Amino acid sequence: MSFGLILLISLSSGFLFLQGCAQAPTKMYESKPVEAKASEAAPVKVDDQTVILDARPAFQYAISHLNGSQNIQWSDFSQREYPYDGELEKDLFFHARRLARLGIDPATPVVIVGLGSNGHGEEGRVAWTLKVLGIKAVRFVNIDYFSMPLTSEEAPPRENKPIWKPQVDSSLVVDRKTIIKLLASPRKSDSPVIIDVRLSKDYLSKKPSSFGKPIPDIGAMNIPWTEFFDSHGLMIPGMKQKLEAVGITPDKTLYVISEKGVESAGVTLALRQLGYKKTANFAGGYLELIEAPKK
């Protein structure tokens, strides 16, 4: 079922870790967010304690970025073995150490910027990853949300945080085994709902996916990921009424899926923010669902 119709509706470089002696945190610019069009979402604020991560491709970051921001790629946290490209790396403690060197611990406020609807939801995927690792205060927006001049200068390294152990929030993740079991069971009124957040043109297309295989109909409801965010990348509170109008109420268990678990990650956080507390992202996406060996 297409929600869009119902409602009429990587040059990857990894972390740019800067070496050298740790120094005091860079003085961040004063945050003056532009007005978000027709959005009731809380504004995203930045202060001296906030770490800004830029999830855009490395070459775009190198050309211009927000002062003090550091480049990061969603794939830095993911497995390298096909077809598990979307799954998080198993050694999450390793990533916690890397984040500590970026000045991030579980109490650090973090803002991730990206390309919004002009990208593939990379900033939302990074935000979801940090939330899974146990970082509490994480927001993500389009880079143009901030009415600030951009720079091409590299940010000095922030003061390292002490090494910390991830407090993994496994409720944000659903695995392939659970999805397979759901697909094999008769659907009931209280069964989890699978939401396919690919764009409608991809959902309706008969052509193979980006990894060369056609995606089968698994009975998912299509709600394009771009429907959840306004032009500045803020979650649209009005989506809750649209969801409830088609029977998706906050008591439902929701599993969100996309091709590699990227677009679905930000939607998972948006749904959580809307009050859908039993929402999880299938990080492996259709790639893992279709390509992984049957067990």
PDB file of C-alpha atoms in Angstrom:
ATOM      1  CA  MET A   1       0.000   0.000   0.000  1.00  0.00           C
ATOM      2  CA  SER A   2       1.497   3.390  -0.939  1.00  0.00           C
ATOM      3  CA  PHE A   3       1.100   5.978   1.766  1.00  0.00           C
ATOM      4  CA  GLY A   4       2.096   8.662  -0.735  1.00  0.00           C
ATOM      5  CA  LEU A   5      -0.912   7.750  -2.878  1.00  0.00           C
ATOM      6  CA  ILE A   6      -3.279   7.471   0.070  1.00  0.00           C
ATOM      7  CA  LEU A   7      -2.406  10.875   1.420  1.00  0.00           C
ATOM      8  CA  LEU A   8      -1.807  12.367  -2.036  1.00  0.00           C
ATOM      9  CA  ILE A   9       0.944  12.334  -0.573  1.00  0.00           C
ATOM     10  CA  SER A  10      30.580   7.496  -1.165  1.00  0.00           C
ATOM     11  CA  LEU A  11      33.678   9.167  -1.824  1.00  0.00           C
ATOM     12  CA  SER A  12      33.758   7.930   1.759  1.00  0.00           C
ATOM     13  CA  SER A  13      36.715   9.078   3.730  1.00  0.00           C
ATOM     14  CA  GLY A  14      35.843   7.933   7.190  1.00  0.00           C
ATOM     15  CA  PHE A  15      36.375  10.147  10.174  1.00  0.00           C
ATOM     16  CA  LEU A  16      38.694  13.081   9.602  1.00  0.00           C
ATOM     17  CA  PHE A  17      40.530  12.481  12.819  1.00  0.00           C
ATOM     18  CA  LEU A  18      42.953  15.265  13.592  1.00  0.00           C
ATOM     19  CA  GLN A  19      46.083  14.182  15.307  1.00  0.00           C
ATOM     20  CA  GLY A  20      48.228  16.072  17.760  1.00  0.00           C
ATOM     21  CA  CYS A  21      47.956  17.269  21.290  1.00  0.00           C
ATOM     22  CA  ALA A  22      44.488  17.807  22.684  1.00  0.00           C
ATOM     23  CA  GLN A  23      43.530  21.408  23.324  1.00  0.00           C
ATOM     24  CA  ALA A  24      40.590  23.298  24.770  1.00  0.00           C
ATOM     25  CA  PRO A  25      37.374  23.042  22.769  1.00  0.00           C
ATOM     26  CA  THR A  26      37.061  25.408  19.847  1.00  0.00           C
ATOM     27  CA  LYS A  27      34.886  28.433  20.517  1.00  0.00           C
ATOM     28  CA  MET A  28      31.751  27.567  18.592  1.00  0.00           C
ATOM     29  CA  TYR A  29      29.869  30.189  16.629  1.00  0.00           C
ATOM     30  CA  GLU A  30      26.752  31.676  18.115  1.00  0.00           C
ATOM     31  CA  SER A  31      23.838  29.631  16.882  1.00  0.00           C
ATOM     32  CA  LYS A  32      21.201  31.593  14.984  1.00  0.00           C
ATOM     33  CA  PRO A  33      18.948  29.059  13.312  1.00  0.00           C
ATOM     34  CA  VAL A  34      16.762  30.312  10.485  1.00  0.00           C
ATOM     35  CA  GLU A  35      13.022  29.957  10.888  1.00  0.00           C
ATOM     36  CA  ALA A  36      11.857  26.467   9.983  1.00  0.00           C
ATOM     37  CA  LYS A  37       8.895  26.646   7.634  1.00  0.00           C
ATOM     38  CA  ALA A  38       5.637  25.492   9.213  1.00  0.00           C
ATOM     39  CA  SER A  39       7.465  23.442  11.838  1.00  0.00           C
ATOM     40  CA  GLU A  40       6.572  23.102  15.485  1.00  0.00           C
ATOM     41  CA  ALA A  41       9.674  21.081  16.293  1.00  0.00           C
ATOM     42  CA  ALA A  42      12.007  22.404  18.973  1.00  0.00           C
ATOM     43  CA  PRO A  43      14.812  24.532  17.518  1.00  0.00           C
ATOM     44  CA  VAL A  44      18.294  23.057  17.284  1.00  0.00           C
ATOM     45  CA  LYS A  45      20.736  25.015  19.399  1.00  0.00           C
ATOM     46  CA  VAL A  46      24.516  24.974  19.484  1.00  0.00           C
ATOM     47  CA  ASP A  47      26.812  26.140  22.279  1.00  0.00           C
ATOM     48  CA  ASP A  48      30.431  25.644  23.344  1.00  0.00           C
ATOM     49  CA  GLN A  49      29.713  22.108  24.551  1.00  0.00           C
ATOM     50  CA  THR A  50      28.036  20.970  21.337  1.00  0.00           C
ATOM     51  CA  VAL A  51      29.943  18.840  18.846  1.00  0.00           C
ATOM     52  CA  ILE A  52      28.852  19.323  15.238  1.00  0.00           C
ATOM     53  CA  LEU A  53      29.332  16.407  12.864  1.00  0.00           C
ATOM     54  CA  ASP A  54      28.971  16.837   9.102  1.00  0.00           C
ATOM     55  CA  ALA A  55      27.634  13.696   7.405  1.00  0.00           C
ATOM     56  CA  ARG A  56      27.993  14.977   3.844  1.00  0.00           C
ATOM     57  CA  PRO A  57      30.534  13.458   1.427  1.00  0.00           C
ATOM     58  CA  ALA A  58      34.111  14.366   2.303  1.00  0.00           C
ATOM     59  CA  PHE A  59      34.708  16.469  -0.805  1.00  0.00           C
ATOM     60  CA  GLN A  60      31.684  18.674   0.001  1.00  0.00           C
ATOM     61  CA  TYR A  61      32.881  19.070   3.558  1.00  0.00           C
ATOM     62  CA  ALA A  62      36.369  20.025   2.330  1.00  0.00           C
ATOM     63  CA  ILE A  63      34.948  22.760   0.091  1.00  0.00           C
ATOM     64  CA  SER A  64      32.816  24.375   2.793  1.00  0.00           C
ATOM     65  CA  HIS A  65      31.404  23.485   6.188  1.00  0.00           C
ATOM     66  CA  LEU A  66      30.194  24.992   9.427  1.00  0.00           C
ATOM     67  CA  ASN A  67      32.932  26.432  11.599  1.00  0.00           C
ATOM     68  CA  GLY A  68      34.170  23.835  14.087  1.00  0.00           C
ATOM     69  CA  SER A  69      32.349  20.889  12.501  1.00  0.00           C
ATOM     70  CA  GLN A  70      34.031  17.549  11.823  1.00  0.00           C
ATOM     71  CA  ASN A  71      33.352  15.204   8.923  1.00  0.00           C
ATOM     72  CA  ILE A  72      31.957  11.728   9.519  1.00  0.00           C
ATOM     73  CA  GLN A  73      30.398   9.070   7.288  1.00  0.00           C
ATOM     74  CA  TRP A  74      27.571   6.732   8.264  1.00  0.00           C
ATOM     75  CA  SER A  75      29.513   3.833   6.751  1.00  0.00           C
ATOM     76  CA  ASP A  76      32.358   4.377   9.241  1.00  0.00           C
ATOM     77  CA  PHE A  77      30.220   2.475  11.740  1.00  0.00           C
ATOM     78  CA  SER A  78      29.097  -0.290   9.405  1.00  0.00           C
ATOM     79  CA  GLN A  79      30.286  -3.729   8.457  1.00  0.00           C
ATOM     80  CA  ARG A  80      32.349  -4.162   5.304  1.00  0.00           C
ATOM     81  CA  GLU A  81      31.228  -7.666   4.390  1.00  0.00           C
ATOM     82  CA  TYR A  82      28.561  -7.892   1.668  1.00  0.00           C
ATOM     83  CA  PRO A  83      25.569  -8.054   2.080  1.00  0.00           C
ATOM     84  CA  TYR A  84      25.795  -6.715   5.622  1.00  0.00           C
ATOM     85  CA  ASP A  85      26.849  -3.218   4.528  1.00  0.00           C
ATOM     86  CA  GLY A  86      24.034  -1.614   6.492  1.00  0.00           C
ATOM     87  CA  GLU A  87      24.612  -3.506   9.738  1.00  0.00           C
ATOM     88  CA  LEU A  88      26.550  -1.820  12.527  1.00  0.00           C
ATOM     89  CA  GLU A  89      30.097  -2.980  13.131  1.00  0.00           C
ATOM     90  CA  LYS A  90      30.093  -5.547  15.902  1.00  0.00           C
ATOM     91  CA  ASP A  91      32.922  -3.914  17.877  1.00  0.00           C
ATOM     92  CA  LEU A  92      30.966  -0.895  19.077  1.00  0.00           C
ATOM     93  CA  PHE A  93      33.491  -0.212  21.835  1.00  0.00           C
ATOM     94  CA  PHE A  94      36.019   0.585  19.102  1.00  0.00           C
ATOM     95  CA  HIS A  95      33.691   3.298  17.792  1.00  0.00           C
ATOM     96  CA  ALA A  96      33.151   4.667  21.281  1.00  0.00           C
ATOM     97  CA  ARG A  97      36.912   5.178  21.537  1.00  0.00           C
ATOM     98  CA  ARG A  98      36.948   6.971  18.190  1.00  0.00           C
ATOM     99  CA  LEU A  99      34.094   9.215  19.281  1.00  0.00           C
ATOM    100  CA  ALA A 100      35.915   9.999  22.530  1.00  0.00           C
ATOM    101  CA  ARG A 101      38.792  11.334  20.421  1.00  0.00           C
ATOM    102  CA  LEU A 102      36.277  13.637  18.736  1.00  0.00           C
ATOM    103  CA  GLY A 103      35.265  15.020  22.123  1.00  0.00           C
ATOM    104  CA  ILE A 104      32.066  12.953  22.383  1.00  0.00           C
ATOM    105  CA  ASP A 105      30.808  10.915  25.319  1.00  0.00           C
ATOM    106  CA  PRO A 106      27.243   9.855  26.235  1.00  0.00           C
ATOM    107  CA  ALA A 107      26.494  13.238  27.838  1.00  0.00           C
ATOM    108  CA  THR A 108      27.834  15.378  24.962  1.00  0.00           C
ATOM    109  CA  PRO A 109      25.213  17.269  22.942  1.00  0.00           C
ATOM    110  CA  VAL A 110      25.739  16.408  19.278  1.00  0.00           C
ATOM    111  CA  VAL A 111      24.252  17.967  16.146  1.00  0.00           C
ATOM    112  CA  ILE A 112      24.651  16.212  12.792  1.00  0.00           C
ATOM    113  CA  VAL A 113      24.190  18.175   9.573  1.00  0.00           C
ATOM    114  CA  GLY A 114      23.644  16.805   6.091  1.00  0.00           C
ATOM    115  CA  LEU A 115      21.925  17.314   2.755  1.00  0.00           C
ATOM    116  CA  GLY A 116      18.359  16.594   3.795  1.00  0.00           C
ATOM    117  CA  SER A 117      16.136  15.557   0.887  1.00  0.00           C
ATOM    118  CA  ASN A 118      19.016  16.226  -1.504  1.00  0.00           C
ATOM    119  CA  GLY A 119      20.878  13.309   0.059  1.00  0.00           C
ATOM    120  CA  HIS A 120      19.858   9.895   1.320  1.00  0.00           C
ATOM    121  CA  GLY A 121      19.290  10.628   4.988  1.00  0.00           C
ATOM    122  CA  GLU A 122      22.928  10.151   5.996  1.00  0.00           C
ATOM    123  CA  GLU A 123      22.676  12.618   8.884  1.00  0.00           C
ATOM    124  CA  GLY A 124      19.725  10.672  10.299  1.00  0.00           C
ATOM    125  CA  ARG A 125      21.654   7.424  10.025  1.00  0.00           C
ATOM    126  CA  VAL A 126      24.597   8.905  11.957  1.00  0.00           C
ATOM    127  CA  ALA A 127      22.198  10.255  14.591  1.00  0.00           C
ATOM    128  CA  TRP A 128      20.529   6.847  14.940  1.00  0.00           C
ATOM    129  CA  THR A 129      23.943   5.183  15.303  1.00  0.00           C
ATOM    130  CA  LEU A 130      24.954   7.543  18.095  1.00  0.00           C
ATOM    131  CA  LYS A 131      21.635   6.928  19.857  1.00  0.00           C
ATOM    132  CA  VAL A 132      22.184   3.163  19.613  1.00  0.00           C
ATOM    133  CA  LEU A 133      25.602   3.684  21.221  1.00  0.00           C
ATOM    134  CA  GLY A 134      23.948   5.446  24.149  1.00  0.00           C
ATOM    135  CA  ILE A 135      24.569   9.122  23.361  1.00  0.00           C
ATOM    136  CA  LYS A 136      21.600  10.962  24.812  1.00  0.00           C
ATOM    137  CA  ALA A 137      21.363  14.419  23.225  1.00  0.00           C
ATOM    138  CA  VAL A 138      21.492  13.978  19.448  1.00  0.00           C
ATOM    139  CA  ARG A 139      19.774  16.131  16.807  1.00  0.00           C
ATOM    140  CA  PHE A 140      20.107  16.246  13.027  1.00  0.00           C
ATOM    141  CA  VAL A 141      19.185  18.915  10.467  1.00  0.00           C
ATOM    142  CA  ASN A 142      20.052  20.162   6.995  1.00  0.00           C
ATOM    143  CA  ILE A 143      23.284  22.121   6.876  1.00  0.00           C
ATOM    144  CA  ASP A 144      21.340  25.160   5.633  1.00  0.00           C
ATOM    145  CA  TYR A 145      19.305  25.207   8.849  1.00  0.00           C
ATOM    146  CA  PHE A 146      21.938  27.473  10.365  1.00  0.00           C
ATOM    147  CA  SER A 147      22.208  30.986   8.957  1.00  0.00           C
ATOM    148  CA  MET A 148      25.957  30.971   9.375  1.00  0.00           C
ATOM    149  CA  PRO A 149      28.782  31.528   6.885  1.00  0.00           C
ATOM    150  CA  LEU A 150      30.677  28.409   5.881  1.00  0.00           C
ATOM    151  CA  THR A 151      34.433  27.907   5.932  1.00  0.00           C
ATOM    152  CA  SER A 152      36.968  25.629   4.269  1.00  0.00           C
ATOM    153  CA  GLU A 153      39.336  25.687   7.255  1.00  0.00           C
ATOM    154  CA  GLU A 154      39.837  22.504   9.246  1.00  0.00           C
ATOM    155  CA  ALA A 155      38.599  22.544  12.803  1.00  0.00           C
ATOM    156  CA  PRO A 156      41.213  22.248  15.563  1.00  0.00           C
ATOM    157  CA  PRO A 157      40.825  19.032  17.560  1.00  0.00           C
ATOM    158  CA  ARG A 158      38.558  19.188  20.571  1.00  0.00           C
ATOM    159  CA  GLU A 159      39.651  18.000  23.971  1.00  0.00           C
ATOM    160  CA  ASN A 160      39.455  14.225  24.141  1.00  0.00           C
ATOM    161  CA  LYS A 161      36.862  12.598  26.348  1.00  0.00           C
ATOM    162  CA  PRO A 162      37.780   9.714  28.670  1.00  0.00           C
ATOM    163  CA  ILE A 163      37.225   6.272  27.159  1.00  0.00           C
ATOM    164  CA  TRP A 164      33.666   5.128  27.705  1.00  0.00           C
ATOM    165  CA  LYS A 165      31.715   1.929  27.195  1.00  0.00           C
ATOM    166  CA  PRO A 166      28.628   2.030  24.943  1.00  0.00           C
ATOM    167  CA  GLN A 167      25.315   1.529  26.718  1.00  0.00           C
ATOM    168  CA  VAL A 168      23.643  -0.005  23.678  1.00  0.00           C
ATOM    169  CA  ASP A 169      19.963   0.767  23.114  1.00  0.00           C
ATOM    170  CA  SER A 170      18.976  -2.440  21.339  1.00  0.00           C
ATOM    171  CA  SER A 171      15.332  -1.351  21.160  1.00  0.00           C
ATOM    172  CA  LEU A 172      16.274   0.873  18.216  1.00  0.00           C
ATOM    173  CA  VAL A 173      17.355  -2.157  16.170  1.00  0.00           C
ATOM    174  CA  VAL A 174      15.407  -5.032  14.600  1.00  0.00           C
ATOM    175  CA  ASP A 175      17.294  -7.949  13.064  1.00  0.00           C
ATOM    176  CA  ARG A 176      16.738 -10.069   9.970  1.00  0.00           C
ATOM    177  CA  LYS A 177      15.581 -13.097  11.949  1.00  0.00           C
ATOM    178  CA  THR A 178      12.726 -11.082  13.461  1.00  0.00           C
ATOM    179  CA  ILE A 179      11.696  -9.712  10.064  1.00  0.00           C
ATOM    180  CA  ILE A 180      11.738 -13.186   8.484  1.00  0.00           C
ATOM    181  CA  LYS A 181       9.646 -14.592  11.331  1.00  0.00           C
ATOM    182  CA  LEU A 182       7.120 -11.787  10.933  1.00  0.00           C
ATOM    183  CA  LEU A 183       6.831 -12.356   7.182  1.00  0.00           C
ATOM    184  CA  ALA A 184       6.228 -16.074   7.728  1.00  0.00           C
ATOM    185  CA  SER A 185       3.448 -15.541  10.285  1.00  0.00           C
ATOM    186  CA  PRO A 186      -0.213 -14.724   9.644  1.00  0.00           C
ATOM    187  CA  ARG A 187      -0.788 -11.009  10.094  1.00  0.00           C
ATOM    188  CA  LYS A 188      -2.944 -10.047  13.071  1.00  0.00           C
ATOM    189  CA  SER A 189      -4.330  -6.741  14.270  1.00  0.00           C
ATOM    190  CA  ASP A 190      -1.527  -6.464  16.817  1.00  0.00           C
ATOM    191  CA  SER A 191       1.249  -7.619  14.466  1.00  0.00           C
ATOM    192  CA  PRO A 192       4.170  -5.236  13.933  1.00  0.00           C
ATOM    193  CA  VAL A 193       3.802  -2.929  10.940  1.00  0.00           C
ATOM    194  CA  ILE A 194       6.641  -2.731   8.415  1.00  0.00           C
ATOM    195  CA  ILE A 195       7.108   0.737   6.959  1.00  0.00           C
ATOM    196  CA  ASP A 196       9.050   1.000   3.702  1.00  0.00           C
ATOM    197  CA  VAL A 197      10.473   4.540   3.538  1.00  0.00           C
ATOM    198  CA  ARG A 198      11.873   4.436   0.020  1.00  0.00           C
ATOM    199  CA  LEU A 199      10.635   7.140  -2.318  1.00  0.00           C
ATOM    200  CA  SER A 200       7.329   6.228  -3.982  1.00  0.00           C
ATOM    201  CA  LYS A 201       8.956   5.977  -7.404  1.00  0.00           C
ATOM    202  CA  ASP A 202      11.312   3.320  -6.047  1.00  0.00           C
ATOM    203  CA  TYR A 203       8.583   1.539  -4.116  1.00  0.00           C
ATOM    204  CA  LEU A 204       6.366   1.327  -7.221  1.00  0.00           C
ATOM    205  CA  SER A 205       9.179   0.586  -9.662  1.00  0.00           C
ATOM    206  CA  LYS A 206       9.469  -2.848 -11.239  1.00  0.00           C
ATOM    207  CA  LYS A 207      13.168  -2.265 -11.912  1.00  0.00           C
ATOM    208  CA  PRO A 208      15.948  -3.847  -9.834  1.00  0.00           C
ATOM    209  CA  SER A 209      17.206  -2.034  -6.779  1.00  0.00           C
ATOM    210  CA  SER A 210      20.539  -0.260  -6.537  1.00  0.00           C
ATOM    211  CA  PHE A 211      22.195  -3.616  -5.748  1.00  0.00           C
ATOM    212  CA  GLY A 212      20.784  -5.214  -8.887  1.00  0.00           C
ATOM    213  CA  LYS A 213      17.942  -7.291  -7.484  1.00  0.00           C
ATOM    214  CA  PRO A 214      14.193  -6.652  -7.629  1.00  0.00           C
ATOM    215  CA  ILE A 215      12.675  -5.976  -4.227  1.00  0.00           C
ATOM    216  CA  PRO A 216       9.706  -8.255  -3.463  1.00  0.00           C
ATOM    217  CA  ASP A 217       6.430  -7.111  -1.965  1.00  0.00           C
ATOM    218  CA  ILE A 218       6.674  -7.909   1.749  1.00  0.00           C
ATOM    219  CA  GLY A 219       3.398  -6.234   2.675  1.00  0.00           C
ATOM    220  CA  ALA A 220       5.050  -3.040   3.862  1.00  0.00           C
ATOM    221  CA  MET A 221       3.268   0.291   3.894  1.00  0.00           C
ATOM    222  CA  ASN A 222       5.125   2.899   1.862  1.00  0.00           C
ATOM    223  CA  ILE A 223       5.740   6.239   3.567  1.00  0.00           C
ATOM    224  CA  PRO A 224       8.570   8.106   1.785  1.00  0.00           C
ATOM    225  CA  TRP A 225      11.205   9.225   4.255  1.00  0.00           C
ATOM    226  CA  THR A 226      11.057  12.798   2.966  1.00  0.00           C
ATOM    227  CA  GLU A 227       7.448  13.059   4.221  1.00  0.00           C
ATOM    228  CA  PHE A 228       8.702  13.144   7.807  1.00  0.00           C
ATOM    229  CA  PHE A 229      10.911  16.225   7.526  1.00  0.00           C
ATOM    230  CA  ASP A 230      10.468  19.851   6.536  1.00  0.00           C
ATOM    231  CA  SER A 231      12.741  21.794   4.197  1.00  0.00           C
ATOM    232  CA  HIS A 232      15.323  22.280   6.957  1.00  0.00           C
ATOM    233  CA  GLY A 233      15.368  18.659   8.086  1.00  0.00           C
ATOM    234  CA  LEU A 234      13.231  19.083  11.189  1.00  0.00           C
ATOM    235  CA  MET A 235      10.665  16.436  12.036  1.00  0.00           C
ATOM    236  CA  ILE A 236       7.098  17.474  11.090  1.00  0.00           C
ATOM    237  CA  PRO A 237       4.790  16.984  14.114  1.00  0.00           C
ATOM    238  CA  GLY A 238       1.731  16.875  11.815  1.00  0.00           C
ATOM    239  CA  MET A 239       2.833  13.477  10.546  1.00  0.00           C
ATOM    240  CA  LYS A 240       1.309  11.876  13.619  1.00  0.00           C
ATOM    241  CA  GLN A 241      -2.205  12.787  12.501  1.00  0.00           C
ATOM    242  CA  LYS A 242      -1.535  11.416   9.024  1.00  0.00           C
ATOM    243  CA  LEU A 243      -0.223   8.170  10.454  1.00  0.00           C
ATOM    244  CA  GLU A 244      -3.172   7.731  12.778  1.00  0.00           C
ATOM    245  CA  ALA A 245      -5.528   8.384   9.858  1.00  0.00           C
ATOM    246  CA  VAL A 246      -4.287   5.162   8.226  1.00  0.00           C
ATOM    247  CA  GLY A 247      -4.344   3.137  11.429  1.00  0.00           C
ATOM    248  CA  ILE A 248      -0.762   3.580  12.612  1.00  0.00           C
ATOM    249  CA  THR A 249      -1.268   4.476  16.250  1.00  0.00           C
ATOM    250  CA  PRO A 250       1.415   4.965  18.936  1.00  0.00           C
ATOM    251  CA  ASP A 251       0.674   1.576  20.513  1.00  0.00           C
ATOM    252  CA  LYS A 252       1.860  -0.217  17.352  1.00  0.00           C
ATOM    253  CA  THR A 253       5.239  -1.882  16.967  1.00  0.00           C
ATOM    254  CA  LEU A 254       6.883  -0.440  13.855  1.00  0.00           C
ATOM    255  CA  TYR A 255       9.803  -1.826  11.852  1.00  0.00           C
ATOM    256  CA  VAL A 256      11.290   0.658   9.391  1.00  0.00           C
ATOM    257  CA  ILE A 257      13.095  -0.520   6.260  1.00  0.00           C
ATOM    258  CA  SER A 258      14.958   0.973   3.286  1.00  0.00           C
ATOM    259  CA  GLU A 259      17.599  -0.402   0.927  1.00  0.00           C
ATOM    260  CA  LYS A 260      20.531  -0.296   3.369  1.00  0.00           C
ATOM    261  CA  GLY A 261      18.997   1.043   6.556  1.00  0.00           C
ATOM    262  CA  VAL A 262      20.086   4.630   5.927  1.00  0.00           C
ATOM    263  CA  GLU A 263      16.887   6.572   5.216  1.00  0.00           C
ATOM    264  CA  SER A 264      15.016   4.316   7.643  1.00  0.00           C
ATOM    265  CA  ALA A 265      17.325   5.274  10.517  1.00  0.00           C
ATOM    266  CA  GLY A 266      16.320   8.933  10.639  1.00  0.00           C
ATOM    267  CA  VAL A 267      12.649   7.992  10.231  1.00  0.00           C
ATOM    268  CA  THR A 268      12.997   5.658  13.220  1.00  0.00           C
ATOM    269  CA  LEU A 269      14.155   8.585  15.363  1.00  0.00           C
ATOM    270  CA  ALA A 270      11.405  10.820  13.969  1.00  0.00           C
ATOM    271  CA  LEU A 271       8.753   8.227  14.837  1.00  0.00           C
ATOM    272  CA  ARG A 272      10.186   7.893  18.337  1.00  0.00           C
ATOM    273  CA  GLN A 273       9.954  11.662  18.703  1.00  0.00           C
ATOM    274  CA  LEU A 274       6.328  11.557  17.534  1.00  0.00           C
ATOM    275  CA  GLY A 275       5.497   9.143  20.350  1.00  0.00           C
ATOM    276  CA  TYR A 276       5.913   5.803  18.572  1.00  0.00           C
ATOM    277  CA  LYS A 277       8.192   4.340  21.225  1.00  0.00           C
ATOM    278  CA  LYS A 278       8.141   0.803  19.821  1.00  0.00           C
ATOM    279  CA  THR A 279       9.884   1.709  16.564  1.00  0.00           C
ATOM    280  CA  ALA A 280      13.069   0.008  15.351  1.00  0.00           C
ATOM    281  CA  ASN A 281      15.270   0.265  12.282  1.00  0.00           C
ATOM    282  CA  PHE A 282      16.235  -2.755  10.190  1.00  0.00           C
ATOM    283  CA  ALA A 283      19.823  -1.640   9.658  1.00  0.00           C
ATOM    284  CA  GLY A 284      20.595  -4.300   7.051  1.00  0.00           C
ATOM    285  CA  GLY A 285      17.659  -3.213   4.911  1.00  0.00           C
ATOM    286  CA  TYR A 286      16.471  -4.958   1.781  1.00  0.00           C
ATOM    287  CA  LEU A 287      20.073  -5.705   0.814  1.00  0.00           C
ATOM    288  CA  GLU A 288      20.543  -8.048   3.761  1.00  0.00           C
ATOM    289  CA  LEU A 289      16.974  -9.352   3.658  1.00  0.00           C
ATOM    290  CA  ILE A 290      17.339 -10.500   0.036  1.00  0.00           C
ATOM    291  CA  GLU A 291      21.052 -11.291  -0.289  1.00  0.00           C
ATOM    292  CA  ALA A 292      21.987 -12.848   3.044  1.00  0.00           C
ATOM    293  CA  PRO A 293      22.234 -16.659   3.092  1.00  0.00           C
ATOM    294  CA  LYS A 294      19.055 -18.329   4.273  1.00  0.00           C
ATOM    295  CA  LYS A 295      19.410 -19.868   7.719  1.00  0.00           C
TER     296      LYS A 295
END
